[in-house]
């Protein structure tokens, strides 16, 4: 084998080896970037869940009621027994004969 052919083969093999190493490095770089993005996505999903829970907690009826009743300048309050109006109605008078036929009133 002549020296000229040997250098051509050696140059070709060297260039191919460098291209192969470059491609392998790019593959590893892309995989590391993908893992980093996957971690970011998991962190965003976790924070999204936590924020959704906080929003639902703030919108809950208990929290809204507490906010309405806790303000000092607010005149809202629960109804007490003094403010409930009582209506007197006549007692219902039933005839004793109809009590025997109470099964007719069932639906």
CSV table of N, CA, C and O in Angstrom, one decimal:
chain,number,residue,atom,x,y,z
A,1,UNK,N,0.8,-1.2,0.0
A,1,UNK,CA,0.0,0.0,0.0
A,1,UNK,C,0.9,1.2,0.0
A,1,UNK,O,1.8,1.3,0.8
A,2,UNK,N,0.6,2.2,-0.9
A,2,UNK,CA,1.4,3.4,-1.0
A,2,UNK,C,1.0,4.3,0.2
A,2,UNK,O,0.0,4.2,0.8
A,3,UNK,N,1.9,5.2,0.4
A,3,UNK,CA,1.7,6.2,1.4
A,3,UNK,C,0.6,7.1,1.1
A,3,UNK,O,-0.2,7.5,2.1
A,4,UNK,N,0.3,7.4,-0.1
A,4,UNK,CA,-0.8,8.3,-0.5
A,4,UNK,C,-2.1,7.7,-0.2
A,4,UNK,O,-3.0,8.3,0.3
A,5,UNK,N,-2.3,6.4,-0.5
A,5,UNK,CA,-3.5,5.7,-0.3
A,5,UNK,C,-3.7,5.5,1.2
A,5,UNK,O,-4.8,5.7,1.7
A,6,UNK,N,-2.7,5.3,2.0
A,6,UNK,CA,-2.7,5.1,3.4
A,6,UNK,C,-3.2,6.4,4.1
A,6,UNK,O,-4.1,6.4,4.9
A,7,UNK,N,-2.8,7.6,3.6
A,7,UNK,CA,-3.2,8.9,4.2
A,7,UNK,C,-4.7,9.2,3.8
A,7,UNK,O,-5.4,9.7,4.6
A,8,UNK,N,-5.1,8.8,2.6
A,8,UNK,CA,-6.5,9.0,2.2
A,8,UNK,C,-7.4,8.1,3.1
A,8,UNK,O,-8.4,8.6,3.6
A,9,UNK,N,-7.0,6.9,3.3
A,9,UNK,CA,-7.8,6.0,4.1
A,9,UNK,C,-7.8,6.5,5.6
A,9,UNK,O,-8.9,6.5,6.2
A,10,UNK,N,-6.7,6.9,6.1
A,10,UNK,CA,-6.6,7.4,7.4
A,10,UNK,C,-7.4,8.6,7.6
A,10,UNK,O,-8.1,8.8,8.6
A,11,UNK,N,-7.4,9.5,6.6
A,11,UNK,CA,-8.1,10.8,6.7
A,11,UNK,C,-9.6,10.5,6.7
A,11,UNK,O,-10.4,11.1,7.4
A,12,UNK,N,-10.0,9.6,5.8
A,12,UNK,CA,-11.5,9.2,5.7
A,12,UNK,C,-12.0,8.6,7.0
A,12,UNK,O,-13.0,8.9,7.5
A,13,UNK,N,-11.2,7.7,7.6
A,13,UNK,CA,-11.6,7.0,8.8
A,13,UNK,C,-11.6,8.1,10.0
A,13,UNK,O,-12.5,8.0,10.8
A,14,UNK,N,-10.7,9.0,10.0
A,14,UNK,CA,-10.6,10.0,11.0
A,14,UNK,C,-11.9,10.9,10.9
A,14,UNK,O,-12.5,11.2,11.9
A,15,UNK,N,-12.2,11.3,9.7
A,15,UNK,CA,-13.4,12.2,9.5
A,15,UNK,C,-14.6,11.5,9.9
A,15,UNK,O,-15.5,12.1,10.6
A,16,UNK,N,-14.8,10.2,9.5
A,16,UNK,CA,-16.0,9.4,9.9
A,16,UNK,C,-16.1,9.3,11.4
A,16,UNK,O,-17.1,9.3,12.0
A,17,UNK,N,-14.9,9.0,12.0
A,17,UNK,CA,-14.9,8.9,13.5
A,17,UNK,C,-15.3,10.2,14.2
A,17,UNK,O,-16.1,10.2,15.1
A,18,UNK,N,-14.8,11.3,13.7
A,18,UNK,CA,-15.2,12.6,14.2
A,18,UNK,C,-16.7,12.9,14.0
A,18,UNK,O,-17.4,13.4,14.9
A,19,UNK,N,-17.2,12.6,12.9
A,19,UNK,CA,-18.7,12.7,12.6
A,19,UNK,C,-19.5,11.9,13.5
A,19,UNK,O,-20.5,12.3,14.1
A,20,UNK,N,-19.1,10.6,13.7
A,20,UNK,CA,-19.8,9.7,14.6
A,20,UNK,C,-19.8,10.2,16.1
A,20,UNK,O,-20.8,10.2,16.7
A,21,UNK,N,-18.6,10.7,16.5
A,21,UNK,CA,-18.5,11.2,17.9
A,21,UNK,C,-19.4,12.5,18.0
A,21,UNK,O,-20.1,12.6,19.0
A,22,UNK,N,-19.4,13.3,17.0
A,22,UNK,CA,-20.2,14.5,17.0
A,22,UNK,C,-21.7,14.2,17.1
A,22,UNK,O,-22.4,14.8,17.9
A,23,UNK,N,-22.1,13.2,16.3
A,23,UNK,CA,-23.5,12.8,16.4
A,23,UNK,C,-23.9,12.2,17.8
A,23,UNK,O,-24.9,12.4,18.3
A,24,UNK,N,-23.0,11.4,18.3
A,24,UNK,CA,-23.2,10.8,19.7
A,24,UNK,C,-23.3,11.9,20.7
A,24,UNK,O,-24.2,11.8,21.6
A,25,UNK,N,-22.5,12.9,20.6
A,25,UNK,CA,-22.5,14.0,21.6
A,25,UNK,C,-23.8,14.8,21.4
A,25,UNK,O,-24.4,15.2,22.4
A,26,UNK,N,-24.3,15.0,20.2
A,26,UNK,CA,-25.6,15.7,20.0
A,26,UNK,C,-26.8,14.8,20.6
A,26,UNK,O,-27.7,15.4,21.2
A,27,UNK,N,-26.7,13.5,20.4
A,27,UNK,CA,-27.8,12.6,21.0
A,27,UNK,C,-27.8,12.8,22.5
A,27,UNK,O,-28.9,12.9,23.1
A,28,UNK,N,-26.6,12.7,23.1
A,28,UNK,CA,-26.6,12.9,24.6
A,28,UNK,C,-27.1,14.3,25.0
A,28,UNK,O,-27.8,14.4,26.0
A,29,UNK,N,-26.7,15.3,24.3
A,29,UNK,CA,-27.1,16.7,24.6
A,29,UNK,C,-28.6,16.8,24.5
A,29,UNK,O,-29.2,17.4,25.4
A,30,UNK,N,-29.2,16.2,23.5
A,30,UNK,CA,-30.6,16.3,23.3
A,30,UNK,C,-31.4,15.5,24.4
A,30,UNK,O,-32.4,15.9,24.9
A,31,UNK,N,-30.8,14.4,24.8
A,31,UNK,CA,-31.4,13.6,25.9
A,31,UNK,C,-31.4,14.4,27.2
A,31,UNK,O,-32.3,14.3,28.0
A,32,UNK,N,-30.2,15.0,27.5
A,32,UNK,CA,-30.1,15.8,28.7
A,32,UNK,C,-31.1,17.0,28.7
A,32,UNK,O,-31.7,17.3,29.7
A,33,UNK,N,-31.2,17.6,27.5
A,33,UNK,CA,-32.2,18.7,27.4
A,33,UNK,C,-33.6,18.2,27.6
A,33,UNK,O,-34.4,18.9,28.2
A,34,UNK,N,-33.9,17.1,27.1
A,34,UNK,CA,-35.2,16.5,27.2
A,34,UNK,C,-35.5,16.2,28.7
A,34,UNK,O,-36.6,16.4,29.2
A,35,UNK,N,-34.5,15.7,29.4
A,35,UNK,CA,-34.7,15.4,30.8
A,35,UNK,C,-35.0,16.6,31.6
A,35,UNK,O,-35.8,16.7,32.5
A,36,UNK,N,-34.2,17.7,31.3
A,36,UNK,CA,-34.4,19.0,32.0
A,36,UNK,C,-35.8,19.5,31.7
A,36,UNK,O,-36.5,20.0,32.7
A,37,UNK,N,-36.3,19.4,30.5
A,37,UNK,CA,-37.6,19.9,30.2
A,37,UNK,C,-38.7,19.1,30.9
A,37,UNK,O,-39.7,19.6,31.3
A,38,UNK,N,-38.4,17.8,31.0
A,38,UNK,CA,-39.4,16.9,31.7
A,38,UNK,C,-39.4,17.3,33.1
A,38,UNK,O,-40.5,17.3,33.7
A,39,UNK,N,-38.3,17.6,33.8
A,39,UNK,CA,-38.3,18.0,35.2
A,39,UNK,C,-39.1,19.3,35.3
A,39,UNK,O,-39.9,19.5,36.3
A,40,UNK,N,-38.9,20.2,34.4
A,40,UNK,CA,-39.6,21.5,34.4
A,40,UNK,C,-41.1,21.3,34.3
A,40,UNK,O,-42.0,21.9,35.0
A,41,UNK,N,-41.5,20.4,33.4
A,41,UNK,CA,-43.0,20.1,33.2
A,41,UNK,C,-43.5,19.5,34.5
A,41,UNK,O,-44.7,19.8,34.9
A,42,UNK,N,-42.8,18.6,35.1
A,42,UNK,CA,-43.3,18.0,36.4
A,42,UNK,C,-43.5,19.1,37.5
A,42,UNK,O,-44.4,19.1,38.2
A,43,UNK,N,-42.5,20.0,37.5
A,43,UNK,CA,-42.6,21.1,38.5
A,43,UNK,C,-43.8,22.0,38.2
A,43,UNK,O,-44.5,22.4,39.2
A,44,UNK,N,-44.0,22.3,37.0
A,44,UNK,CA,-45.1,23.1,36.6
A,44,UNK,C,-46.5,22.4,36.9
A,44,UNK,O,-47.4,23.0,37.4
A,45,UNK,N,-46.5,21.1,36.7
A,45,UNK,CA,-47.7,20.4,37.0
A,45,UNK,C,-48.0,20.4,38.5
A,45,UNK,O,-49.1,20.5,38.9
A,46,UNK,N,-46.9,20.2,39.3
A,46,UNK,CA,-47.1,20.2,40.7
A,46,UNK,C,-47.6,21.6,41.2
A,46,UNK,O,-48.5,21.7,42.1
A,47,UNK,N,-46.9,22.7,40.7
A,47,UNK,CA,-47.3,24.0,41.1
A,47,UNK,C,-48.7,24.3,40.6
A,47,UNK,O,-49.5,25.0,41.3
A,48,UNK,N,-49.1,23.8,39.4
A,48,UNK,CA,-50.5,24.0,38.9
A,48,UNK,C,-51.5,23.3,39.9
A,48,UNK,O,-52.5,23.9,40.2
A,49,UNK,N,-51.2,22.1,40.3
A,49,UNK,CA,-52.1,21.5,41.3
A,49,UNK,C,-52.2,22.2,42.6
A,49,UNK,O,-53.3,22.4,43.1
A,50,UNK,N,-51.1,22.7,43.1
A,50,UNK,CA,-51.1,23.5,44.3
A,50,UNK,C,-51.9,24.8,44.2
A,50,UNK,O,-52.7,25.1,45.1
A,51,UNK,N,-51.7,25.4,43.1
A,51,UNK,CA,-52.4,26.7,42.8
A,51,UNK,C,-53.9,26.4,42.6
A,51,UNK,O,-54.7,27.2,43.1
A,52,UNK,N,-54.3,25.3,42.0
A,52,UNK,CA,-55.7,25.0,41.8
A,52,UNK,C,-56.3,24.7,43.2
A,52,UNK,O,-57.4,25.2,43.5
A,53,UNK,N,-55.6,24.0,44.0
A,53,UNK,CA,-56.1,23.8,45.4
A,53,UNK,C,-56.3,25.1,46.2
A,53,UNK,O,-57.3,25.3,46.9
A,54,UNK,N,-55.3,26.0,46.1
A,54,UNK,CA,-55.4,27.3,46.8
A,54,UNK,C,-56.6,28.1,46.2
A,54,UNK,O,-57.3,28.7,47.0
A,55,UNK,N,-56.8,28.1,44.9
A,55,UNK,CA,-57.9,28.8,44.3
A,55,UNK,C,-59.3,28.3,44.8
A,55,UNK,O,-60.2,29.0,45.2
A,56,UNK,N,-59.4,26.9,44.8
A,56,UNK,CA,-60.6,26.3,45.3
A,56,UNK,C,-60.8,26.6,46.7
A,56,UNK,O,-62.0,26.7,47.2
A,57,UNK,N,-59.8,26.6,47.5
A,57,UNK,CA,-59.9,26.9,48.9
A,57,UNK,C,-60.4,28.4,49.1
A,57,UNK,O,-61.2,28.6,50.0
A,58,UNK,N,-59.8,29.3,48.3
A,58,UNK,CA,-60.2,30.7,48.5
A,58,UNK,C,-61.7,30.9,48.0
A,58,UNK,O,-62.4,31.8,48.4
A,59,UNK,N,-62.1,30.1,47.0
A,59,UNK,CA,-63.5,30.2,46.5
A,59,UNK,C,-64.5,29.4,47.3
A,59,UNK,O,-65.7,29.4,47.0
A,60,UNK,N,-64.1,28.7,48.3
A,60,UNK,CA,-65.0,27.9,49.1
A,60,UNK,C,-66.0,28.8,49.8
A,60,UNK,O,-65.8,29.9,50.2
A,61,UNK,N,-67.2,28.2,50.1
A,61,UNK,CA,-68.2,28.9,50.7
A,61,UNK,C,-67.8,29.3,52.2
A,61,UNK,O,-68.1,30.4,52.6
A,62,UNK,N,-67.1,28.4,52.8
A,62,UNK,CA,-66.7,28.7,54.2
A,62,UNK,C,-65.7,29.9,54.2
A,62,UNK,O,-65.9,30.8,55.0
A,63,UNK,N,-64.8,30.0,53.3
A,63,UNK,CA,-63.8,31.1,53.2
A,63,UNK,C,-64.5,32.4,52.9
A,63,UNK,O,-64.3,33.4,53.5
A,64,UNK,N,-65.4,32.3,51.9
A,64,UNK,CA,-66.1,33.6,51.5
A,64,UNK,C,-67.0,34.1,52.6
A,64,UNK,O,-67.1,35.3,52.9
A,65,UNK,N,-67.7,33.1,53.4
A,65,UNK,CA,-68.5,33.6,54.5
A,65,UNK,C,-67.6,34.2,55.6
A,65,UNK,O,-68.0,35.2,56.2
A,66,UNK,N,-66.5,33.6,55.9
A,66,UNK,CA,-65.6,34.1,56.9
A,66,UNK,C,-65.1,35.5,56.5
A,66,UNK,O,-65.0,36.4,57.3
A,67,UNK,N,-64.8,35.7,55.2
A,67,UNK,CA,-64.3,37.0,54.8
A,67,UNK,C,-65.4,38.1,54.9
A,67,UNK,O,-65.2,39.2,55.3
A,68,UNK,N,-66.7,37.7,54.6
A,68,UNK,CA,-67.8,38.6,54.7
A,68,UNK,C,-68.0,39.0,56.2
A,68,UNK,O,-68.3,40.1,56.5
A,69,UNK,N,-68.0,38.0,57.1
A,69,UNK,CA,-68.3,38.3,58.4
A,69,UNK,C,-67.1,38.8,59.3
A,69,UNK,O,-67.4,39.4,60.3
A,70,UNK,N,-65.9,38.7,58.8
A,70,UNK,CA,-64.8,39.2,59.5
A,70,UNK,C,-64.5,40.7,59.4
A,70,UNK,O,-63.8,41.2,60.3
A,71,UNK,N,-65.0,41.3,58.4
A,71,UNK,CA,-64.7,42.7,58.2
A,71,UNK,C,-65.4,43.5,59.3
A,71,UNK,O,-66.6,43.3,59.7
A,72,UNK,N,-64.7,44.5,59.9
A,72,UNK,CA,-65.2,45.3,61.0
A,72,UNK,C,-66.2,46.3,60.5
A,72,UNK,O,-67.2,46.6,61.3
A,73,UNK,N,-66.1,46.8,59.3
A,73,UNK,CA,-67.0,47.8,58.9
A,73,UNK,C,-68.3,47.2,58.3
A,73,UNK,O,-69.1,47.9,57.8
A,74,UNK,N,-68.4,45.9,58.3
A,74,UNK,CA,-69.5,45.2,57.7
A,74,UNK,C,-70.6,45.0,58.7
A,74,UNK,O,-70.4,44.6,59.8
A,75,UNK,N,-71.8,45.3,58.3
A,75,UNK,CA,-72.9,45.1,59.2
A,75,UNK,C,-73.7,43.8,59.0
A,75,UNK,O,-74.8,43.7,59.5
A,76,UNK,N,-73.1,42.9,58.3
A,76,UNK,CA,-73.8,41.6,58.0
A,76,UNK,C,-73.6,40.7,59.3
A,76,UNK,O,-72.6,40.7,59.9
A,77,UNK,N,-74.7,40.0,59.5
A,77,UNK,CA,-74.6,39.0,60.6
A,77,UNK,C,-75.6,38.0,60.4
A,77,UNK,O,-76.5,38.1,59.5
A,78,UNK,N,-75.5,36.9,61.1
A,78,UNK,CA,-76.5,35.8,61.0
A,78,UNK,C,-77.8,36.2,61.7
A,78,UNK,O,-77.8,37.0,62.6
A,79,UNK,N,-78.9,35.7,61.2
A,79,UNK,CA,-80.2,36.0,61.8
A,79,UNK,C,-80.2,35.3,63.2
A,79,UNK,O,-79.8,34.1,63.3
A,80,UNK,N,-80.8,36.0,64.2
A,80,UNK,CA,-81.0,35.4,65.5
A,80,UNK,C,-82.5,35.2,65.7
A,80,UNK,O,-83.3,35.6,64.9
A,81,UNK,N,-82.8,34.6,66.8
A,81,UNK,CA,-84.3,34.2,67.0
A,81,UNK,C,-85.1,35.5,67.2
A,81,UNK,O,-86.3,35.4,67.0
A,82,UNK,N,-84.5,36.6,67.6
A,82,UNK,CA,-85.3,37.8,67.8
A,82,UNK,C,-85.8,38.4,66.5
A,82,UNK,O,-86.8,39.1,66.5
A,83,UNK,N,-85.1,38.1,65.4
A,83,UNK,CA,-85.5,38.7,64.2
A,83,UNK,C,-86.4,37.8,63.3
A,83,UNK,O,-86.6,38.1,62.1
A,84,UNK,N,-86.7,36.7,63.8
A,84,UNK,CA,-87.6,35.7,63.1
A,84,UNK,C,-89.0,36.0,63.4
A,84,UNK,O,-89.4,36.1,64.5
A,85,UNK,N,-89.8,36.2,62.3
A,85,UNK,CA,-91.2,36.5,62.5
A,85,UNK,C,-92.0,35.2,62.7
A,85,UNK,O,-91.8,34.2,61.9
A,86,UNK,N,-92.9,35.1,63.7
A,86,UNK,CA,-93.7,34.0,64.0
A,86,UNK,C,-95.1,34.2,63.5
A,86,UNK,O,-95.7,35.3,63.8
A,87,UNK,N,-95.7,33.3,62.9
A,87,UNK,CA,-97.1,33.4,62.4
A,87,UNK,C,-97.9,32.4,63.1
A,87,UNK,O,-97.6,31.2,63.1
A,88,UNK,N,-99.0,32.9,63.7
A,88,UNK,CA,-99.9,32.0,64.3
A,88,UNK,C,-101.0,31.5,63.4
A,88,UNK,O,-101.6,32.4,62.8
A,89,UNK,N,-101.1,30.2,63.2
A,89,UNK,CA,-102.1,29.7,62.3
A,89,UNK,C,-103.1,28.9,63.1
A,89,UNK,O,-102.8,28.3,64.1
A,90,UNK,N,-104.4,28.8,62.6
A,90,UNK,CA,-105.3,28.0,63.4
A,90,UNK,C,-105.0,26.5,63.3
A,90,UNK,O,-104.4,26.1,62.3
A,91,UNK,N,-105.2,25.8,64.3
A,91,UNK,CA,-104.9,24.4,64.4
A,91,UNK,C,-105.9,23.7,63.4
A,91,UNK,O,-107.0,24.0,63.3
A,92,UNK,N,-105.4,22.7,62.8
A,92,UNK,CA,-106.2,21.9,61.8
A,92,UNK,C,-107.1,21.0,62.6
A,92,UNK,O,-106.6,20.2,63.4
A,93,UNK,N,-108.3,21.1,62.3
A,93,UNK,CA,-109.3,20.2,63.0
A,93,UNK,C,-109.7,19.1,62.1
A,93,UNK,O,-110.1,19.3,61.0
A,94,UNK,N,-109.4,17.9,62.6
A,94,UNK,CA,-109.8,16.7,61.8
A,94,UNK,C,-110.9,16.0,62.4
A,94,UNK,O,-111.1,16.0,63.7
A,95,UNK,N,-111.8,15.5,61.6
A,95,UNK,CA,-112.9,14.7,62.1
A,95,UNK,C,-112.4,13.3,62.5
A,95,UNK,O,-111.7,12.7,61.7
A,96,UNK,N,-112.8,12.8,63.6
A,96,UNK,CA,-112.4,11.5,64.0
A,96,UNK,C,-112.7,10.4,63.1
A,96,UNK,O,-112.1,9.4,63.0
A,97,UNK,N,-113.8,10.6,62.3
A,97,UNK,CA,-114.2,9.5,61.4
A,97,UNK,C,-113.2,9.4,60.3
A,97,UNK,O,-112.9,8.3,59.8
A,98,UNK,N,-112.6,10.5,59.8
A,98,UNK,CA,-111.6,10.4,58.8
A,98,UNK,C,-110.3,9.8,59.2
A,98,UNK,O,-109.5,9.3,58.4
A,99,UNK,N,-110.0,9.8,60.5
A,99,UNK,CA,-108.8,9.1,61.0
A,99,UNK,C,-108.8,7.6,60.7
A,99,UNK,O,-107.8,7.0,60.6
A,100,UNK,N,-110.0,7.0,60.7
A,100,UNK,CA,-110.1,5.6,60.4
A,100,UNK,C,-109.7,5.3,58.9
A,100,UNK,O,-109.3,4.2,58.6
A,101,UNK,N,-109.9,6.3,58.1
A,101,UNK,CA,-109.6,6.1,56.6
A,101,UNK,C,-108.3,6.8,56.3
A,101,UNK,O,-108.1,7.3,55.2
A,102,UNK,N,-107.3,6.8,57.2
A,102,UNK,CA,-106.0,7.5,56.9
A,102,UNK,C,-105.2,6.8,55.8
A,102,UNK,O,-104.4,7.4,55.2
A,103,UNK,N,-105.5,5.6,55.6
A,103,UNK,CA,-104.8,4.9,54.5
A,103,UNK,C,-105.1,5.5,53.1
A,103,UNK,O,-104.4,5.3,52.2
A,104,UNK,N,-106.2,6.2,53.0
A,104,UNK,CA,-106.6,6.8,51.7
A,104,UNK,C,-105.7,8.0,51.4
A,104,UNK,O,-105.5,8.4,50.3
A,105,UNK,N,-105.1,8.7,52.4
A,105,UNK,CA,-104.3,9.8,52.3
A,105,UNK,C,-102.9,9.5,51.8
A,105,UNK,O,-102.2,10.4,51.4
A,106,UNK,N,-102.5,8.3,51.9
A,106,UNK,CA,-101.1,7.9,51.5
A,106,UNK,C,-101.0,7.9,50.0
A,106,UNK,O,-101.9,7.5,49.3
A,107,UNK,N,-99.8,8.4,49.5
A,107,UNK,CA,-99.6,8.5,48.1
A,107,UNK,C,-99.0,7.4,47.5
A,107,UNK,O,-98.6,6.6,47.2
